[in-house]
Amino acid sequence: MQDQLVFISHPLDLSTMVCLMYKLPQSKDSSYSPFTQTTLRCRQLIFEFGGHVLANPITDTSSILVICLASLQASTVFCSKVDKLQLSLCGKIPISTSLLEDTMSYTLRARLAPAWNKVGDWLLGGRQFLHQGDRIPAVQVKVHMADNRVELAITANTVMFPLLQPDDLGLEFDIMKQFIEGDSSSCLNVEHFGAQSVLVLPRLTKGKLVSVTKQLPEGSKFSQWSAMKRYWKNMYGYRLEGEEGMEPLVYYNVSFWGGSVLTYPEWTVRRSSPRPVPRSDPRPVLDLFIRELQESNKLVCGNTFMLEEKPLMPLVDAVRPSEAGVGSRACAMVGWGQPRMLYRAEEQRKRSHQQLWASCQDGGDDSLSVTVGASKLSNDSGYSTDLSQAASCMTTGKTSNLSQAASCQTEEKLSVKPSFRPSTQAAVVLKVTPNQS
């Protein structure tokens, strides 16, 4: 577990702030849920008055909390925008610490995207994080307010966040091949893959996979890919499209708690949550996050937003009740502190996910070169396989005894699990050479 560091802002003048509660009208438009309409209106206020408004959607009641300067509330520009969004003022609310923390947290996160994107409890770094097949910088942030200062408790790491793969669905090879080589109307359903639970971004909500299609299904609220991209950008700040500008190869249709079926592009459905990489150095991730946080939030409620240069590292020590007086023990250490472990050397790479839904090849069409007699067998997956495991994969009816393998000096096909990687690779060949020992 990485250490948590606390970054504290310079003091903010919040004496002239007001907290306003706005209510959305009853909408007859069934194409957008109250959740969507509330979130979209809230984000419009945040970006229209960037640096001067803190806002948080209360989707359960179709309401929006807004904290801003009293002078801004009375301005013609603000009133005009509120009228355009059809928001009605319910009244003013006393500003509490919890309200300030909630609105501050939501606003900072909204303005950080797409540089940092909310996924469950994480913020994952990079505009193309959905397409990143390698390590992704990640932080977990908690916002606190004390003495008119913003306190950010941050845990930084790098994570792996793989796509949902055809292998995860346990599909038979023939069914998989028929789907991939079929036309755009091809479909996989529960008869093919059984009961499957998946996690859906951005909250990593657990749902039931109903079907997999190659195109947007009939009845979807998005009739075109462009409309789906625009929705995710406006709602969450996600940029669905990769650098190549390609549409998703498949769409996942998911049901939540037996409700209506919703459609998601392949990059927004995963098997598991982001997995932290052990012994990752948090310093580069923190430096990047703090720099981009201050660049995207130069003003907060009209105040210049700056963080102290050095963080605080909380100190957790046992304290007797008799020593619990103010100032009796230091609760934090200034600076980065000494690492408690040896960090792994990070290699900066930008590797996209494999297009596993693009083509379907039998195991005999994959590329794997194996030399018998070595202590390990390596292939293009980057993992190592024990010699005994590789020998047991041979299905030619011959014994896997090493002495016989050394004398045969022949090439034989290696029967492996069907692969759904692109078909540009050569055939799988087992090259058996004499054992030099």
Protein backbone atom coordinates (compact mmCIF):
# COMPACT_ATOMS: atom_id res chain seq x y z
CA MET A 1 0.00 0.00 0.00
CA GLN A 2 1.39 3.38 -1.01
CA ASP A 3 1.77 6.19 1.51
CA GLN A 4 -0.86 8.91 1.53
CA LEU A 5 0.39 12.47 1.13
CA VAL A 6 -1.53 15.65 1.91
CA PHE A 7 -1.24 18.75 -0.27
CA ILE A 8 -2.59 21.99 1.20
CA SER A 9 -3.66 25.06 -0.76
CA HIS A 10 -3.04 28.70 0.02
CA PRO A 11 -5.92 30.30 1.99
CA LEU A 12 -9.11 31.07 0.05
CA ASP A 13 -11.39 34.01 0.75
CA LEU A 14 -14.81 32.40 1.18
CA SER A 15 -16.44 35.18 3.20
CA THR A 16 -18.66 36.41 0.35
CA MET A 17 -19.70 32.96 -0.90
CA VAL A 18 -23.35 31.90 -1.09
CA CYS A 19 -24.77 28.40 -1.48
CA LEU A 20 -27.80 28.08 -3.77
CA MET A 21 -30.11 25.17 -4.43
CA TYR A 22 -31.59 24.94 -7.95
CA LYS A 23 -34.30 22.56 -9.06
CA LEU A 24 -34.84 21.09 -12.52
CA PRO A 25 -38.30 21.22 -14.09
CA GLN A 26 -40.40 18.14 -14.69
CA SER A 27 -39.30 16.98 -18.13
CA LYS A 28 -41.48 15.24 -20.68
CA ASP A 29 -38.44 14.19 -22.70
CA SER A 30 -38.06 10.45 -22.05
CA SER A 31 -34.86 10.18 -24.09
CA TYR A 32 -32.79 11.50 -21.17
CA SER A 33 -33.20 10.34 -17.58
CA PRO A 34 -33.35 12.83 -14.66
CA PHE A 35 -29.84 11.66 -13.76
CA THR A 36 -28.53 12.64 -17.20
CA GLN A 37 -30.36 15.97 -17.34
CA THR A 38 -29.19 16.99 -13.85
CA THR A 39 -25.58 16.06 -14.54
CA LEU A 40 -25.44 17.81 -17.92
CA ARG A 41 -26.88 21.06 -16.52
CA CYS A 42 -24.50 20.99 -13.57
CA ARG A 43 -21.47 20.53 -15.83
CA GLN A 44 -22.62 23.37 -18.06
CA LEU A 45 -22.57 25.73 -15.08
CA ILE A 46 -19.10 24.51 -14.06
CA PHE A 47 -17.55 25.08 -17.50
CA GLU A 48 -19.52 28.21 -18.38
CA PHE A 49 -18.28 29.99 -15.25
CA GLY A 50 -14.95 28.21 -14.87
CA GLY A 51 -13.07 29.20 -11.74
CA HIS A 52 -16.02 31.14 -10.28
CA VAL A 53 -18.54 28.38 -9.53
CA LEU A 54 -18.49 25.21 -7.46
CA ALA A 55 -21.36 22.85 -8.27
CA ASN A 56 -22.54 19.35 -7.45
CA PRO A 57 -25.53 17.46 -8.94
CA ILE A 58 -28.02 15.90 -6.52
CA THR A 59 -29.46 13.41 -8.98
CA ASP A 60 -31.88 11.75 -6.53
CA THR A 61 -33.92 14.96 -6.30
CA SER A 62 -33.01 16.50 -9.71
CA SER A 63 -31.30 19.38 -7.94
CA ILE A 64 -28.00 21.24 -8.28
CA LEU A 65 -25.99 22.78 -5.46
CA VAL A 66 -24.07 25.89 -6.49
CA ILE A 67 -21.51 27.83 -4.43
CA CYS A 68 -20.37 31.13 -5.90
CA LEU A 69 -19.75 34.79 -5.11
CA ALA A 70 -22.87 36.74 -4.17
CA SER A 71 -21.99 39.26 -6.87
CA LEU A 72 -21.99 36.51 -9.53
CA GLN A 73 -25.43 35.30 -8.50
CA ALA A 74 -26.82 38.79 -9.06
CA SER A 75 -25.10 39.27 -12.43
CA THR A 76 -27.07 39.37 -15.68
CA VAL A 77 -24.88 36.73 -17.33
CA PHE A 78 -25.44 34.18 -14.55
CA CYS A 79 -29.19 34.80 -14.34
CA SER A 80 -29.48 34.46 -18.12
CA LYS A 81 -27.70 31.10 -18.07
CA VAL A 82 -29.87 29.82 -15.23
CA ASP A 83 -33.01 30.81 -17.16
CA LYS A 84 -31.70 29.13 -20.31
CA LEU A 85 -31.15 25.89 -18.37
CA GLN A 86 -34.68 26.21 -16.94
CA LEU A 87 -33.44 26.05 -13.36
CA SER A 88 -35.62 27.40 -10.56
CA LEU A 89 -34.06 28.76 -7.37
CA CYS A 90 -35.31 26.94 -4.27
CA GLY A 91 -33.41 29.13 -1.84
CA LYS A 92 -30.12 29.73 -0.10
CA ILE A 93 -28.47 27.17 2.17
CA PRO A 94 -25.90 27.82 4.91
CA ILE A 95 -22.45 26.79 3.74
CA SER A 96 -21.24 23.83 5.76
CA THR A 97 -17.88 22.10 5.55
CA SER A 98 -19.44 18.97 4.07
CA LEU A 99 -21.26 20.94 1.33
CA LEU A 100 -18.08 22.79 0.50
CA GLU A 101 -16.10 19.54 0.29
CA ASP A 102 -18.69 17.83 -1.94
CA THR A 103 -18.97 20.71 -4.41
CA MET A 104 -15.21 21.28 -4.41
CA SER A 105 -14.51 17.60 -5.06
CA TYR A 106 -17.00 17.29 -7.93
CA THR A 107 -15.88 20.53 -9.59
CA LEU A 108 -12.15 19.78 -9.42
CA ARG A 109 -12.70 16.32 -10.90
CA ALA A 110 -14.96 17.62 -13.67
CA ARG A 111 -12.38 20.21 -14.74
CA LEU A 112 -9.54 17.67 -14.63
CA ALA A 113 -11.00 15.51 -17.43
CA PRO A 114 -9.82 14.31 -19.89
CA ALA A 115 -6.33 14.58 -18.37
CA TRP A 116 -7.57 12.59 -15.35
CA ASN A 117 -10.75 10.52 -15.54
CA LYS A 118 -12.91 9.09 -12.77
CA VAL A 119 -13.06 5.29 -12.70
CA GLY A 120 -14.58 3.96 -9.48
CA ASP A 121 -12.52 5.38 -6.61
CA TRP A 122 -9.62 6.15 -8.94
CA LEU A 123 -8.65 8.98 -11.25
CA LEU A 124 -6.79 7.47 -14.21
CA GLY A 125 -4.39 9.67 -16.12
CA GLY A 126 -4.28 10.27 -19.85
CA ARG A 127 -6.69 11.37 -22.54
CA GLN A 128 -6.34 7.91 -24.12
CA PHE A 129 -6.50 5.91 -20.89
CA LEU A 130 -9.34 3.74 -22.25
CA HIS A 131 -7.04 2.49 -25.01
CA GLN A 132 -3.88 2.16 -22.92
CA GLY A 133 -2.81 -1.47 -22.70
CA ASP A 134 0.14 -0.81 -20.41
CA ARG A 135 0.53 0.78 -16.98
CA ILE A 136 -1.66 3.81 -16.31
CA PRO A 137 -0.90 6.55 -13.74
CA ALA A 138 -3.61 6.59 -11.09
CA VAL A 139 -4.50 8.52 -7.95
CA GLN A 140 -7.11 8.34 -5.23
CA VAL A 141 -8.06 11.76 -3.86
CA LYS A 142 -10.05 12.87 -0.84
CA VAL A 143 -10.92 16.55 -0.48
CA HIS A 144 -11.06 18.20 2.95
CA MET A 145 -11.65 21.82 3.94
CA ALA A 146 -10.03 23.38 7.02
CA ASP A 147 -9.22 27.01 7.90
CA ASN A 148 -10.33 28.16 4.41
CA ARG A 149 -7.75 25.87 2.83
CA VAL A 150 -8.24 22.90 0.52
CA GLU A 151 -6.52 19.77 1.78
CA LEU A 152 -6.01 16.99 -0.75
CA ALA A 153 -5.16 13.55 0.67
CA ILE A 154 -3.67 11.69 -2.31
CA THR A 155 -2.52 8.12 -2.83
CA ALA A 156 -0.64 7.63 -6.11
CA ASN A 157 0.17 4.44 -8.00
CA THR A 158 0.29 2.90 -11.46
CA VAL A 159 -2.38 0.37 -12.41
CA MET A 160 -3.23 -2.19 -15.06
CA PHE A 161 -6.74 -2.02 -16.48
CA PRO A 162 -7.22 -4.68 -19.20
CA LEU A 163 -10.19 -4.85 -21.55
CA LEU A 164 -12.84 -7.52 -21.33
CA GLN A 165 -11.49 -10.23 -23.63
CA PRO A 166 -13.24 -12.97 -25.62
CA ASP A 167 -11.38 -15.47 -23.44
CA ASP A 168 -13.16 -14.09 -20.37
CA LEU A 169 -16.52 -15.19 -21.76
CA GLY A 170 -15.54 -18.86 -22.10
CA LEU A 171 -16.75 -19.05 -25.70
CA GLU A 172 -16.29 -22.17 -27.80
CA PHE A 173 -13.91 -21.68 -30.69
CA ASP A 174 -16.47 -22.38 -33.43
CA ILE A 175 -18.96 -19.94 -31.96
CA MET A 176 -16.28 -17.29 -31.59
CA LYS A 177 -15.10 -17.79 -35.16
CA GLN A 178 -18.64 -17.65 -36.53
CA PHE A 179 -19.26 -14.36 -34.70
CA ILE A 180 -16.03 -12.66 -35.78
CA GLU A 181 -16.28 -13.76 -39.40
CA GLY A 182 -20.02 -13.03 -39.57
CA ASP A 183 -21.65 -9.84 -40.85
CA SER A 184 -22.58 -6.78 -38.79
CA SER A 185 -25.81 -8.41 -37.58
CA SER A 186 -23.92 -11.16 -35.73
CA CYS A 187 -24.74 -11.44 -32.04
CA LEU A 188 -23.61 -13.38 -28.98
CA ASN A 189 -26.00 -13.91 -26.07
CA VAL A 190 -26.33 -15.81 -22.80
CA GLU A 191 -26.90 -19.06 -24.71
CA HIS A 192 -23.31 -18.75 -25.93
CA PHE A 193 -21.48 -17.41 -22.86
CA GLY A 194 -23.79 -18.18 -19.92
CA ALA A 195 -24.29 -15.89 -16.93
CA GLN A 196 -21.57 -13.23 -16.97
CA SER A 197 -21.13 -10.27 -14.59
CA VAL A 198 -19.18 -7.25 -15.79
CA LEU A 199 -18.13 -3.82 -14.44
CA VAL A 200 -19.29 -0.72 -16.28
CA LEU A 201 -17.51 2.63 -16.25
CA PRO A 202 -17.33 5.22 -14.81
CA ARG A 203 -18.52 3.93 -11.42
CA LEU A 204 -17.52 0.31 -12.08
CA THR A 205 -21.14 -0.66 -11.48
CA LYS A 206 -21.73 -4.40 -11.57
CA GLY A 207 -24.19 -5.56 -14.21
CA LYS A 208 -25.30 -8.64 -16.12
CA LEU A 209 -24.01 -9.09 -19.67
CA VAL A 210 -26.99 -9.72 -21.93
CA SER A 211 -25.43 -9.77 -25.40
CA VAL A 212 -22.47 -8.74 -27.55
CA THR A 213 -23.16 -7.08 -30.91
CA LYS A 214 -21.14 -5.53 -33.72
CA GLN A 215 -23.41 -2.53 -34.13
CA LEU A 216 -25.72 -0.42 -32.03
CA PRO A 217 -28.83 -2.55 -31.45
CA GLU A 218 -32.30 -1.46 -32.44
CA GLY A 219 -34.01 0.41 -29.64
CA SER A 220 -30.76 1.92 -28.31
CA LYS A 221 -31.07 5.54 -27.29
CA PHE A 222 -28.04 6.21 -29.48
CA SER A 223 -28.74 5.77 -33.15
CA GLN A 224 -25.21 6.74 -34.19
CA TRP A 225 -21.68 6.29 -32.87
CA SER A 226 -21.15 10.09 -32.95
CA ALA A 227 -24.07 10.60 -30.55
CA MET A 228 -22.62 8.05 -28.11
CA LYS A 229 -19.21 9.75 -28.19
CA ARG A 230 -20.79 13.13 -27.51
CA TYR A 231 -22.78 11.74 -24.58
CA TRP A 232 -19.72 10.29 -22.83
CA LYS A 233 -17.74 13.47 -23.38
CA ASN A 234 -20.46 15.76 -22.01
CA MET A 235 -21.38 13.52 -19.08
CA TYR A 236 -17.98 12.30 -17.88
CA GLY A 237 -15.29 14.01 -19.94
CA TYR A 238 -14.28 10.67 -21.52
CA ARG A 239 -12.81 10.65 -25.03
CA LEU A 240 -14.01 7.32 -26.38
CA GLU A 241 -12.29 7.53 -29.73
CA GLY A 242 -8.73 6.27 -29.99
CA GLU A 243 -5.91 7.94 -31.85
CA GLU A 244 -6.79 5.92 -34.94
CA GLY A 245 -10.34 7.28 -34.86
CA MET A 246 -11.89 3.81 -35.15
CA GLU A 247 -15.33 2.84 -33.94
CA PRO A 248 -15.54 -0.01 -31.39
CA LEU A 249 -15.44 -3.53 -32.81
CA VAL A 250 -18.17 -4.68 -30.44
CA TYR A 251 -20.83 -3.25 -28.15
CA TYR A 252 -21.80 -4.81 -24.82
CA ASN A 253 -25.46 -4.76 -23.84
CA VAL A 254 -25.80 -4.80 -20.05
CA SER A 255 -28.72 -5.00 -17.64
CA PHE A 256 -28.66 -3.65 -14.07
CA TRP A 257 -30.79 -5.30 -11.39
CA GLY A 258 -33.17 -6.68 -14.01
CA GLY A 259 -33.91 -3.25 -15.48
CA SER A 260 -33.70 -2.03 -19.06
CA VAL A 261 -30.73 -3.00 -21.22
CA LEU A 262 -28.12 -0.30 -21.87
CA THR A 263 -25.45 -0.37 -24.60
CA TYR A 264 -21.76 0.32 -23.96
CA PRO A 265 -18.77 0.49 -26.32
CA GLU A 266 -16.12 -2.16 -25.75
CA TRP A 267 -13.69 0.16 -23.91
CA THR A 268 -16.15 1.04 -21.11
CA VAL A 269 -16.85 -2.51 -19.89
CA ARG A 270 -14.23 -4.44 -17.90
CA ARG A 271 -13.92 -7.70 -16.01
CA SER A 272 -12.23 -6.25 -12.92
CA SER A 273 -11.28 -2.99 -11.23
CA PRO A 274 -7.90 -1.31 -11.90
CA ARG A 275 -5.12 -3.44 -10.40
CA PRO A 276 -2.27 -1.53 -8.69
CA VAL A 277 1.23 -2.47 -9.80
CA PRO A 278 3.34 -3.35 -6.72
CA ARG A 279 6.35 -1.20 -5.85
CA SER A 280 5.44 1.63 -8.23
CA ASP A 281 7.17 4.93 -7.56
CA PRO A 282 4.40 7.44 -6.66
CA ARG A 283 6.55 10.55 -7.07
CA PRO A 284 6.29 10.92 -10.90
CA VAL A 285 2.53 10.27 -10.76
CA LEU A 286 2.04 12.86 -8.01
CA ASP A 287 4.14 15.46 -9.82
CA LEU A 288 2.09 14.98 -12.97
CA PHE A 289 -1.26 15.07 -11.15
CA ILE A 290 -0.49 18.19 -9.09
CA ARG A 291 0.79 20.06 -12.14
CA GLU A 292 -2.29 19.26 -14.23
CA LEU A 293 -4.66 19.90 -11.32
CA GLN A 294 -3.34 23.45 -10.94
CA GLU A 295 -3.32 24.03 -14.70
CA SER A 296 -6.98 23.06 -15.04
CA ASN A 297 -8.09 24.87 -11.86
CA LYS A 298 -6.21 28.16 -11.80
CA LEU A 299 -9.11 29.83 -9.99
CA VAL A 300 -11.47 28.50 -7.33
CA CYS A 301 -14.43 30.76 -6.53
CA GLY A 302 -12.49 33.69 -7.90
CA ASN A 303 -9.42 32.90 -5.75
CA THR A 304 -6.05 31.90 -7.15
CA PHE A 305 -5.67 28.18 -6.50
CA MET A 306 -2.13 27.20 -5.53
CA LEU A 307 -0.83 24.28 -3.49
CA GLU A 308 2.09 24.35 -1.11
CA GLU A 309 5.27 23.11 -2.74
CA LYS A 310 5.96 20.38 -0.19
CA PRO A 311 3.33 17.85 0.90
CA LEU A 312 2.65 16.57 4.39
CA MET A 313 3.07 12.92 5.28
CA PRO A 314 0.69 11.89 8.09
CA LEU A 315 2.35 10.21 11.07
CA VAL A 316 0.38 7.46 12.76
CA ASP A 317 1.60 6.96 16.31
CA ALA A 318 -0.04 5.54 19.40
CA VAL A 319 -0.89 8.33 21.84
CA ARG A 320 -1.88 7.90 25.49
CA PRO A 321 -5.06 9.73 26.52
CA SER A 322 -3.00 11.84 28.89
CA GLU A 323 -0.87 13.01 25.93
CA ALA A 324 -3.75 13.91 23.64
CA GLY A 325 -3.45 17.64 24.26
CA VAL A 326 -2.98 20.10 21.42
CA GLY A 327 0.59 20.18 20.22
CA SER A 328 1.66 17.21 22.32
CA ARG A 329 2.68 15.15 19.28
CA ALA A 330 3.48 15.97 15.69
CA CYS A 331 0.76 14.58 13.41
CA ALA A 332 2.53 15.07 10.09
CA MET A 333 5.99 15.42 8.60
CA VAL A 334 6.76 18.07 5.98
CA GLY A 335 8.27 16.73 2.76
CA TRP A 336 8.23 13.54 0.74
CA GLY A 337 9.79 11.28 3.35
CA GLN A 338 11.86 8.18 2.73
CA PRO A 339 10.39 5.31 0.69
CA ARG A 340 9.65 2.18 2.71
CA MET A 341 10.40 -0.12 -0.22
CA LEU A 342 12.60 -0.38 -3.28
CA TYR A 343 10.60 0.91 -6.25
CA ARG A 344 10.64 -0.90 -9.55
CA ALA A 345 12.25 0.82 -12.54
CA GLU A 346 9.43 2.26 -14.65
CA GLU A 347 9.72 2.03 -18.40
CA GLN A 348 7.58 4.64 -20.16
CA ARG A 349 5.62 2.86 -22.90
CA LYS A 350 2.49 3.62 -24.86
CA ARG A 351 0.94 0.34 -25.90
CA SER A 352 -2.64 0.03 -27.05
CA HIS A 353 -4.93 -2.89 -26.28
CA GLN A 354 -4.83 -5.80 -28.70
CA GLN A 355 -7.76 -5.95 -31.10
CA LEU A 356 -8.94 -9.30 -29.77
CA TRP A 357 -12.34 -9.05 -31.46
CA ALA A 358 -10.79 -8.34 -34.86
CA SER A 359 -9.95 -11.85 -36.03
CA CYS A 360 -10.13 -15.44 -34.89
CA GLN A 361 -7.31 -17.92 -35.54
CA ASP A 362 -6.90 -21.50 -34.42
CA GLY A 363 -4.02 -22.27 -32.09
CA GLY A 364 -2.03 -23.71 -35.01
CA ASP A 365 -1.86 -20.28 -36.63
CA ASP A 366 -0.11 -18.51 -33.78
CA SER A 367 3.61 -17.83 -33.57
CA LEU A 368 5.51 -19.67 -30.85
CA SER A 369 9.13 -20.75 -31.03
CA VAL A 370 10.34 -23.15 -28.33
CA THR A 371 13.80 -24.59 -27.75
CA VAL A 372 13.86 -27.80 -25.74
CA GLY A 373 16.84 -28.08 -23.43
CA ALA A 374 16.62 -24.54 -22.12
CA SER A 375 15.41 -23.90 -18.58
CA LYS A 376 12.44 -21.77 -19.75
CA LEU A 377 10.27 -21.48 -22.83
CA SER A 378 9.40 -17.96 -23.93
CA ASN A 379 6.74 -16.75 -26.33
CA ASP A 380 5.41 -13.42 -27.57
CA SER A 381 3.10 -12.97 -24.56
CA GLY A 382 5.95 -11.78 -22.35
CA TYR A 383 5.43 -14.60 -19.84
CA SER A 384 7.65 -17.61 -19.22
CA THR A 385 6.45 -21.21 -19.38
CA ASP A 386 8.06 -24.15 -17.63
CA LEU A 387 9.52 -26.80 -19.90
CA SER A 388 7.31 -29.46 -18.34
CA GLN A 389 4.19 -27.40 -19.14
CA ALA A 390 5.21 -26.93 -22.75
CA ALA A 391 5.98 -30.62 -23.17
CA SER A 392 2.56 -31.56 -21.85
CA CYS A 393 0.90 -29.40 -24.52
CA MET A 394 2.11 -31.69 -27.33
CA THR A 395 -0.76 -33.78 -28.68
CA THR A 396 1.00 -35.89 -31.28
CA GLY A 397 0.76 -39.05 -29.18
CA LYS A 398 4.49 -39.10 -28.50
CA THR A 399 5.89 -39.26 -25.01
CA SER A 400 7.23 -36.03 -23.50
CA ASN A 401 10.41 -37.63 -22.15
CA LEU A 402 13.35 -35.25 -22.65
CA SER A 403 15.66 -37.96 -24.01
CA GLN A 404 13.16 -38.75 -26.79
CA ALA A 405 12.66 -35.04 -27.47
CA ALA A 406 16.41 -34.62 -27.85
CA SER A 407 16.70 -37.38 -30.42
CA CYS A 408 13.75 -36.59 -32.66
CA GLN A 409 15.09 -33.23 -33.99
CA THR A 410 11.88 -32.58 -35.87
CA GLU A 411 9.32 -29.83 -36.14
CA GLU A 412 5.84 -30.57 -34.88
CA LYS A 413 2.69 -28.54 -34.53
CA LEU A 414 1.97 -27.40 -30.97
CA SER A 415 -1.69 -27.64 -30.00
CA VAL A 416 -2.54 -24.66 -27.80
CA LYS A 417 -5.65 -22.85 -26.68
CA PRO A 418 -7.47 -21.07 -29.56
CA SER A 419 -6.26 -17.50 -29.92
CA PHE A 420 -8.28 -14.47 -31.03
CA ARG A 421 -5.34 -12.24 -31.81
CA PRO A 422 -4.91 -10.65 -35.25
CA SER A 423 -4.15 -13.09 -38.05
CA THR A 424 -0.96 -11.32 -39.18
CA GLN A 425 1.14 -13.75 -37.14
CA ALA A 426 2.73 -16.91 -38.52
CA ALA A 427 2.05 -20.56 -37.66
CA VAL A 428 2.80 -22.05 -34.27
CA VAL A 429 5.85 -24.29 -34.58
CA LEU A 430 7.66 -26.30 -31.95
CA LYS A 431 11.35 -26.47 -32.75
CA VAL A 432 12.91 -29.37 -30.88
CA THR A 433 16.70 -29.33 -30.57
CA PRO A 434 19.06 -31.71 -28.75
CA ASN A 435 19.69 -31.12 -25.09
CA GLN A 436 23.30 -29.94 -24.88
CA SER A 437 23.61 -31.02 -21.29
